[in-house]
């Protein structure tokens, strides 16, 4: 099975961009798939009148799933997520064009020989796909990538799997 | 009565670092929820669609890592339950304790350990890590708090840790 290997990961390089047109279905489908029943993710009146925002909006677990998809589209199936830290700075609403961009900030191997790519990912939203994009979410991610044809990060367990960013908990 | 620079009541200070609401899921991990998430995000990763790929790489089907919190989310309703069923109970306790009717999650860290597999039964506990002093943002006046959730499977293997920063607030009067 082919796919990305650590030797093909270069610090400073960009990931391919992904743009998605967000609809009410995108928001509701994502909320229900993540078993998030809170009304601001399906009830327009609740979102506008109680939360004071312009529409229902993407929920946090679904945004995580979108970012996971963006990362593994790039790594292929051997890529294994270690850690993601993200900050929601603005909401993503139906009618927005949601764009994912990413940059490789570090390429490293840990003391077990596992190869890691650190990524900075930005999700922007443009209302109606026009105007100035606003930053909706930023994400720092750490994903394990095979170091060679025989390596499979998914086979790692226990002390051989160190998913946290060094220095974090 | 307060006991720290953030002006926190003693009962809130006493909760910091305590494991609260240990719970075991009332349903086992299902592949269908992973499929729904894949469909909701247009994710074609063959690891989750092709059993041959899953057998080769992960020794069988697994759940998408980012579905971690999904397995502990309560049903919207179930027999015997009263009122709306909510996940992350500590978050809602803090909203009530401080009289803050609205809340948003601002930061979220997910750390992925052993893969979750269909049939697993997940357990978790919630740990309040910190609560800020009063803060005012464009949303309103309130407080930030950090809550960790540790997830384990039926064999007590750690499958993930989730850390949330929430902001509970009251909207400013116009």
Tab-separated table of C-alpha atoms in Angstrom:
chain	number	residue	atom	x	y	z
A	1	UNK	CA	0.000	0.000	0.000
A	2	UNK	CA	1.433	3.374	-1.005
A	3	UNK	CA	0.942	6.687	0.709
A	4	UNK	CA	2.894	9.418	2.350
A	5	UNK	CA	6.180	8.628	4.102
A	6	UNK	CA	8.221	10.830	6.401
A	7	UNK	CA	10.919	11.367	3.766
A	8	UNK	CA	8.277	13.109	1.647
A	9	UNK	CA	7.252	15.517	4.400
A	10	UNK	CA	9.026	18.869	4.288
A	11	UNK	CA	8.946	21.528	6.944
A	12	UNK	CA	7.321	24.713	5.654
A	13	UNK	CA	5.432	22.968	2.855
A	14	UNK	CA	1.709	23.539	2.400
A	15	UNK	CA	-1.038	20.920	2.402
A	16	UNK	CA	-3.497	20.911	-0.507
A	17	UNK	CA	-6.373	23.329	0.078
A	18	UNK	CA	-9.916	22.044	0.590
A	19	UNK	CA	-13.093	24.125	0.214
A	20	UNK	CA	-16.570	22.959	1.209
A	21	UNK	CA	-19.875	24.759	0.663
A	22	UNK	CA	-21.679	24.595	4.009
A	23	UNK	CA	-25.426	24.017	3.973
A	24	UNK	CA	-27.965	23.509	6.768
A	25	UNK	CA	-27.647	19.795	6.021
A	26	UNK	CA	-23.879	19.972	6.610
A	27	UNK	CA	-24.491	21.421	10.064
A	28	UNK	CA	-27.376	19.171	11.106
A	29	UNK	CA	-25.870	15.981	9.676
A	30	UNK	CA	-22.594	16.676	11.471
A	31	UNK	CA	-24.272	17.434	14.787
A	32	UNK	CA	-26.450	14.328	14.719
A	33	UNK	CA	-23.584	12.093	13.544
A	34	UNK	CA	-21.661	13.224	16.618
A	35	UNK	CA	-24.723	12.714	18.844
A	36	UNK	CA	-24.797	16.415	19.702
A	37	UNK	CA	-28.415	17.277	20.347
A	38	UNK	CA	-27.875	20.871	21.483
A	39	UNK	CA	-30.399	23.119	19.700
A	40	UNK	CA	-27.965	25.728	18.358
A	41	UNK	CA	-26.845	23.094	15.850
A	42	UNK	CA	-30.306	22.412	14.403
A	43	UNK	CA	-32.768	25.080	15.603
A	44	UNK	CA	-32.484	28.381	13.711
A	45	UNK	CA	-34.669	30.301	16.171
A	46	UNK	CA	-32.676	29.081	19.189
A	47	UNK	CA	-29.370	29.971	17.525
A	48	UNK	CA	-30.464	33.465	16.538
A	49	UNK	CA	-32.549	34.423	19.555
A	50	UNK	CA	-30.693	32.676	22.395
A	51	UNK	CA	-27.133	32.577	21.108
A	52	UNK	CA	-27.346	35.845	19.205
A	53	UNK	CA	-25.715	34.497	16.058
A	54	UNK	CA	-26.984	34.609	12.491
A	55	UNK	CA	-27.830	30.931	12.020
A	56	UNK	CA	-27.211	27.401	13.278
A	57	UNK	CA	-23.494	26.598	13.254
A	58	UNK	CA	-21.073	23.659	13.050
A	59	UNK	CA	-20.499	21.930	16.396
A	60	UNK	CA	-17.068	21.271	17.883
A	61	UNK	CA	-16.831	17.458	17.445
A	62	UNK	CA	-17.891	17.785	13.821
A	63	UNK	CA	-15.262	20.434	13.181
A	64	UNK	CA	-12.717	17.992	14.625
A	65	UNK	CA	-13.957	15.338	12.207
A	66	UNK	CA	-13.629	17.761	9.280
A	67	UNK	CA	-10.044	18.529	10.278
A	68	UNK	CA	-9.294	14.815	10.654
A	69	UNK	CA	-10.591	14.268	7.136
A	70	UNK	CA	-8.421	17.127	5.859
A	71	UNK	CA	-5.296	15.639	7.470
A	72	UNK	CA	-5.863	12.037	6.408
A	73	UNK	CA	-6.754	13.084	2.861
A	74	UNK	CA	-3.110	14.189	2.830
A	75	UNK	CA	-1.456	11.315	4.738
A	76	UNK	CA	-3.512	8.404	3.459
A	77	UNK	CA	-4.723	5.568	5.707
A	78	UNK	CA	-1.358	4.895	7.375
A	79	UNK	CA	-1.340	8.366	8.897
A	80	UNK	CA	-2.329	8.167	12.562
A	81	UNK	CA	-3.431	11.220	14.510
A	82	UNK	CA	-1.681	11.767	17.819
A	83	UNK	CA	-3.040	15.043	19.072
A	84	UNK	CA	-5.154	17.988	17.923
A	85	UNK	CA	-5.573	21.301	19.701
A	86	UNK	CA	-8.048	23.649	18.196
A	87	UNK	CA	-9.544	27.007	18.966
A	88	UNK	CA	-12.890	28.152	17.658
A	89	UNK	CA	-12.557	31.847	16.862
A	90	UNK	CA	-15.745	32.314	14.880
A	91	UNK	CA	-18.642	30.112	13.888
A	92	UNK	CA	-19.230	28.419	10.550
A	93	UNK	CA	-22.765	28.894	9.230
A	94	UNK	CA	-24.862	27.613	6.332
A	95	UNK	CA	-24.058	29.667	3.267
A	96	UNK	CA	-20.379	29.900	4.162
A	97	UNK	CA	-17.619	28.559	1.953
A	98	UNK	CA	-15.377	26.747	4.474
A	99	UNK	CA	-11.733	26.471	3.390
A	100	UNK	CA	-9.013	24.367	5.013
A	101	UNK	CA	-5.373	25.295	4.597
A	102	UNK	CA	-2.404	23.722	6.321
A	103	UNK	CA	1.343	24.048	6.738
A	104	UNK	CA	3.954	21.621	8.034
A	105	UNK	CA	5.694	23.240	10.988
A	106	UNK	CA	7.976	20.402	12.111
A	107	UNK	CA	9.154	16.988	10.953
A	108	UNK	CA	10.659	14.760	13.628
A	109	UNK	CA	11.141	11.245	14.974
A	110	UNK	CA	10.621	10.453	18.642
A	111	UNK	CA	12.791	8.182	20.817
A	112	UNK	CA	10.803	5.117	19.741
A	113	UNK	CA	11.507	5.797	16.061
A	114	UNK	CA	7.991	6.984	15.279
A	115	UNK	CA	7.876	9.682	12.590
A	116	UNK	CA	5.802	12.793	13.255
A	117	UNK	CA	4.579	15.742	11.227
A	118	UNK	CA	3.366	18.796	13.135
A	119	UNK	CA	0.783	20.874	11.295
A	120	UNK	CA	-0.861	24.256	11.651
A	121	UNK	CA	-4.292	24.223	10.060
A	122	UNK	CA	-6.606	27.173	9.510
A	123	UNK	CA	-10.294	26.970	8.704
A	124	UNK	CA	-11.693	30.119	7.147
A	125	UNK	CA	-15.283	30.934	6.233
A	126	UNK	CA	-16.607	33.343	3.599
A	127	UNK	CA	-20.275	34.225	3.684
A	128	UNK	CA	-21.779	33.358	0.327
A	129	UNK	CA	-18.288	32.442	-0.853
A	130	UNK	CA	-17.573	36.156	-1.300
A	131	UNK	CA	-15.974	38.966	0.645
A	132	UNK	CA	-13.229	38.782	3.194
A	133	UNK	CA	-12.607	35.352	4.666
A	134	UNK	CA	-12.849	35.254	8.443
A	135	UNK	CA	-10.788	32.815	10.496
A	136	UNK	CA	-13.205	30.356	12.062
A	137	UNK	CA	-10.890	27.772	13.636
A	138	UNK	CA	-7.193	27.199	14.041
A	139	UNK	CA	-5.735	23.776	14.812
A	140	UNK	CA	-2.316	22.486	15.810
A	141	UNK	CA	-2.092	18.806	14.974
A	142	UNK	CA	0.468	16.050	15.324
A	143	UNK	CA	0.187	13.078	12.998
A	144	UNK	CA	2.352	9.968	12.814
A	145	UNK	CA	3.591	9.117	9.320
A	146	UNK	CA	5.415	5.897	8.296
A	147	UNK	CA	9.184	6.229	8.155
A	148	UNK	CA	9.470	3.515	5.470
A	149	UNK	CA	7.537	0.814	3.601
A	150	UNK	CA	7.600	-1.533	6.591
A	151	UNK	CA	6.468	0.988	9.190
A	152	UNK	CA	2.868	1.162	10.354
A	153	UNK	CA	2.162	3.755	13.061
A	154	UNK	CA	-1.115	1.959	13.861
A	155	UNK	CA	0.839	-1.048	15.171
A	156	UNK	CA	2.252	1.020	18.042
A	157	UNK	CA	0.941	0.463	21.575
A	158	UNK	CA	1.844	1.409	25.132
A	159	UNK	CA	5.300	2.943	25.520
A	160	UNK	CA	5.822	2.832	21.765
A	161	UNK	CA	2.971	5.274	21.139
A	162	UNK	CA	3.580	8.823	22.374
A	163	UNK	CA	0.780	10.928	20.893
A	164	UNK	CA	1.193	14.099	22.952
A	165	UNK	CA	3.224	17.021	21.739
A	166	UNK	CA	6.499	17.010	23.721
A	167	UNK	CA	6.098	19.355	26.659
A	168	UNK	CA	2.315	19.068	26.741
A	169	UNK	CA	0.395	16.844	29.133
B	1	UNK	CA	-16.571	33.452	50.912
B	2	UNK	CA	-13.662	33.148	48.519
B	3	UNK	CA	-10.295	31.495	48.891
B	4	UNK	CA	-8.148	32.294	45.867
B	5	UNK	CA	-7.124	35.175	43.613
B	6	UNK	CA	-9.725	34.229	40.982
B	7	UNK	CA	-12.404	34.886	43.558
B	8	UNK	CA	-13.677	31.336	43.440
B	9	UNK	CA	-16.084	30.051	46.052
B	10	UNK	CA	-14.614	27.330	48.288
B	11	UNK	CA	-16.999	24.687	46.967
B	12	UNK	CA	-15.689	25.275	43.447
B	13	UNK	CA	-12.040	25.260	44.584
B	14	UNK	CA	-12.695	21.899	46.277
B	15	UNK	CA	-13.800	20.381	42.971
B	16	UNK	CA	-10.598	21.220	41.086
B	17	UNK	CA	-8.629	18.040	40.358
B	18	UNK	CA	-11.443	15.722	41.505
B	19	UNK	CA	-12.717	12.913	39.257
B	20	UNK	CA	-16.421	13.529	38.865
B	21	UNK	CA	-19.280	11.680	37.259
B	22	UNK	CA	-17.459	8.438	36.384
B	23	UNK	CA	-19.694	6.807	33.839
B	24	UNK	CA	-19.857	3.834	31.540
B	25	UNK	CA	-21.618	4.185	28.212
B	26	UNK	CA	-25.076	2.646	27.949
B	27	UNK	CA	-24.377	1.434	24.426
B	28	UNK	CA	-21.435	-0.217	22.686
B	29	UNK	CA	-19.378	1.461	19.989
B	30	UNK	CA	-21.136	1.083	16.641
B	31	UNK	CA	-19.667	1.228	13.165
B	32	UNK	CA	-22.788	3.032	11.945
B	33	UNK	CA	-21.874	6.184	13.872
B	34	UNK	CA	-18.444	6.184	12.284
B	35	UNK	CA	-20.142	5.787	8.904
B	36	UNK	CA	-22.430	8.754	9.674
B	37	UNK	CA	-19.429	10.910	10.559
B	38	UNK	CA	-17.576	9.833	7.417
B	39	UNK	CA	-20.642	10.720	5.360
B	40	UNK	CA	-21.137	14.061	7.135
B	41	UNK	CA	-17.556	15.082	6.310
B	42	UNK	CA	-17.060	13.429	2.909
B	43	UNK	CA	-14.225	11.332	4.368
B	44	UNK	CA	-13.177	8.533	1.989
B	45	UNK	CA	-10.309	7.140	4.092
B	46	UNK	CA	-10.245	3.424	3.128
B	47	UNK	CA	-9.215	2.524	6.670
B	48	UNK	CA	-12.875	2.999	7.608
B	49	UNK	CA	-14.575	1.791	4.426
B	50	UNK	CA	-12.449	-1.211	3.374
B	51	UNK	CA	-12.214	-4.129	5.807
B	52	UNK	CA	-9.133	-5.440	3.988
B	53	UNK	CA	-7.264	-2.193	4.637
B	54	UNK	CA	-8.480	-2.165	8.237
B	55	UNK	CA	-7.344	-5.763	8.774
B	56	UNK	CA	-3.910	-4.973	7.363
B	57	UNK	CA	-3.274	-1.733	9.251
B	58	UNK	CA	-5.263	-1.888	12.473
B	59	UNK	CA	-6.156	-5.560	12.873
B	60	UNK	CA	-9.834	-4.907	12.116
B	61	UNK	CA	-12.282	-2.044	11.935
B	62	UNK	CA	-11.788	0.950	14.193
B	63	UNK	CA	-13.720	4.111	14.930
B	64	UNK	CA	-12.568	7.485	13.634
B	65	UNK	CA	-10.341	8.931	16.377
B	66	UNK	CA	-12.266	12.209	16.423
B	67	UNK	CA	-15.464	10.364	17.351
B	68	UNK	CA	-13.937	9.891	20.829
B	69	UNK	CA	-16.513	11.969	22.715
B	70	UNK	CA	-19.418	10.526	20.759
B	71	UNK	CA	-19.405	7.224	22.660
B	72	UNK	CA	-20.213	8.872	25.983
B	73	UNK	CA	-22.864	11.259	24.770
B	74	UNK	CA	-26.207	10.342	26.330
B	75	UNK	CA	-29.272	9.574	24.300
B	76	UNK	CA	-31.507	12.606	23.810
B	77	UNK	CA	-34.065	10.744	25.885
B	78	UNK	CA	-34.296	7.368	27.544
B	79	UNK	CA	-36.740	5.721	29.951
B	80	UNK	CA	-36.326	6.964	33.500
B	81	UNK	CA	-34.308	10.027	32.541
B	82	UNK	CA	-35.714	13.363	33.629
B	83	UNK	CA	-35.102	16.557	31.712
B	84	UNK	CA	-32.688	17.146	28.899
B	85	UNK	CA	-29.737	14.720	28.943
B	86	UNK	CA	-26.441	16.575	28.654
B	87	UNK	CA	-22.836	15.487	28.200
B	88	UNK	CA	-19.983	17.240	30.003
B	89	UNK	CA	-22.008	17.641	33.194
B	90	UNK	CA	-19.263	19.619	34.960
B	91	UNK	CA	-19.605	22.318	32.306
B	92	UNK	CA	-23.323	22.633	32.961
B	93	UNK	CA	-22.784	22.518	36.740
B	94	UNK	CA	-20.472	25.528	36.450
B	95	UNK	CA	-22.962	27.446	34.320
B	96	UNK	CA	-25.572	26.889	37.009
B	97	UNK	CA	-23.213	27.545	39.929
B	98	UNK	CA	-22.178	30.932	38.532
B	99	UNK	CA	-25.597	31.830	37.090
B	100	UNK	CA	-24.302	32.015	33.522
B	101	UNK	CA	-27.083	31.060	31.085
B	102	UNK	CA	-24.966	30.875	27.918
B	103	UNK	CA	-21.724	29.084	27.158
B	104	UNK	CA	-19.385	28.270	24.293
B	105	UNK	CA	-16.373	26.004	23.984
B	106	UNK	CA	-13.304	27.972	22.907
B	107	UNK	CA	-10.416	25.469	22.947
B	108	UNK	CA	-10.358	21.706	22.621
B	109	UNK	CA	-7.381	19.313	22.767
B	110	UNK	CA	-7.819	15.687	21.756
B	111	UNK	CA	-5.104	13.120	22.440
B	112	UNK	CA	-5.558	9.725	20.845
B	113	UNK	CA	-4.245	6.529	22.446
B	114	UNK	CA	-5.388	2.952	21.655
B	115	UNK	CA	-7.916	2.752	18.810
B	116	UNK	CA	-11.606	2.441	19.664
B	117	UNK	CA	-13.282	-0.547	18.002
B	118	UNK	CA	-16.877	-1.556	17.289
B	119	UNK	CA	-18.179	-3.456	20.305
B	120	UNK	CA	-16.035	-1.566	22.811
B	121	UNK	CA	-17.802	-0.115	25.828
B	122	UNK	CA	-16.235	3.190	26.807
B	123	UNK	CA	-16.062	4.773	30.268
B	124	UNK	CA	-14.984	8.228	31.286
B	125	UNK	CA	-14.623	10.640	34.186
B	126	UNK	CA	-14.592	14.438	34.163
B	127	UNK	CA	-11.929	16.477	35.976
B	128	UNK	CA	-12.210	20.232	36.501
B	129	UNK	CA	-8.708	21.670	36.026
B	130	UNK	CA	-9.232	25.412	36.476
B	131	UNK	CA	-11.746	28.269	36.620
B	132	UNK	CA	-10.784	31.855	35.806
B	133	UNK	CA	-11.754	35.032	37.539
B	134	UNK	CA	-14.488	37.175	35.975
B	135	UNK	CA	-13.785	38.041	32.313
B	136	UNK	CA	-15.600	40.108	29.701
B	137	UNK	CA	-15.470	39.233	26.000
B	138	UNK	CA	-17.493	40.335	22.982
B	139	UNK	CA	-20.018	37.642	23.907
B	140	UNK	CA	-20.628	38.929	27.419
B	141	UNK	CA	-19.387	38.725	30.997
B	142	UNK	CA	-18.491	35.383	32.557
B	143	UNK	CA	-15.689	32.938	33.348
B	144	UNK	CA	-13.458	30.487	31.498
B	145	UNK	CA	-12.937	26.947	32.750
B	146	UNK	CA	-10.910	23.891	31.687
B	147	UNK	CA	-12.297	20.362	31.974
B	148	UNK	CA	-10.398	17.141	31.139
B	149	UNK	CA	-12.124	13.914	30.194
B	150	UNK	CA	-10.240	10.599	30.241
B	151	UNK	CA	-11.691	7.799	28.133
B	152	UNK	CA	-10.997	4.073	28.683
B	153	UNK	CA	-12.318	0.898	27.115
B	154	UNK	CA	-13.746	-2.184	28.847
B	155	UNK	CA	-10.204	-3.506	29.424
B	156	UNK	CA	-9.232	-0.232	31.144
B	157	UNK	CA	-6.946	0.680	28.242
B	158	UNK	CA	-6.625	4.429	27.756
B	159	UNK	CA	-8.176	5.321	24.402
B	160	UNK	CA	-8.044	9.107	24.614
B	161	UNK	CA	-8.036	12.300	26.634
B	162	UNK	CA	-10.059	15.354	25.792
B	163	UNK	CA	-9.495	18.775	27.311
B	164	UNK	CA	-12.098	21.509	26.889
B	165	UNK	CA	-11.932	25.218	27.610
B	166	UNK	CA	-15.404	26.636	28.050
B	167	UNK	CA	-16.618	30.202	28.507
B	168	UNK	CA	-19.844	30.581	30.464
B	169	UNK	CA	-21.360	34.022	30.111
B	170	UNK	CA	-24.310	36.335	30.414
B	171	UNK	CA	-25.079	38.449	27.353
B	172	UNK	CA	-24.636	42.179	27.862
B	173	UNK	CA	-27.906	44.119	27.931
B	174	UNK	CA	-28.340	46.246	24.774
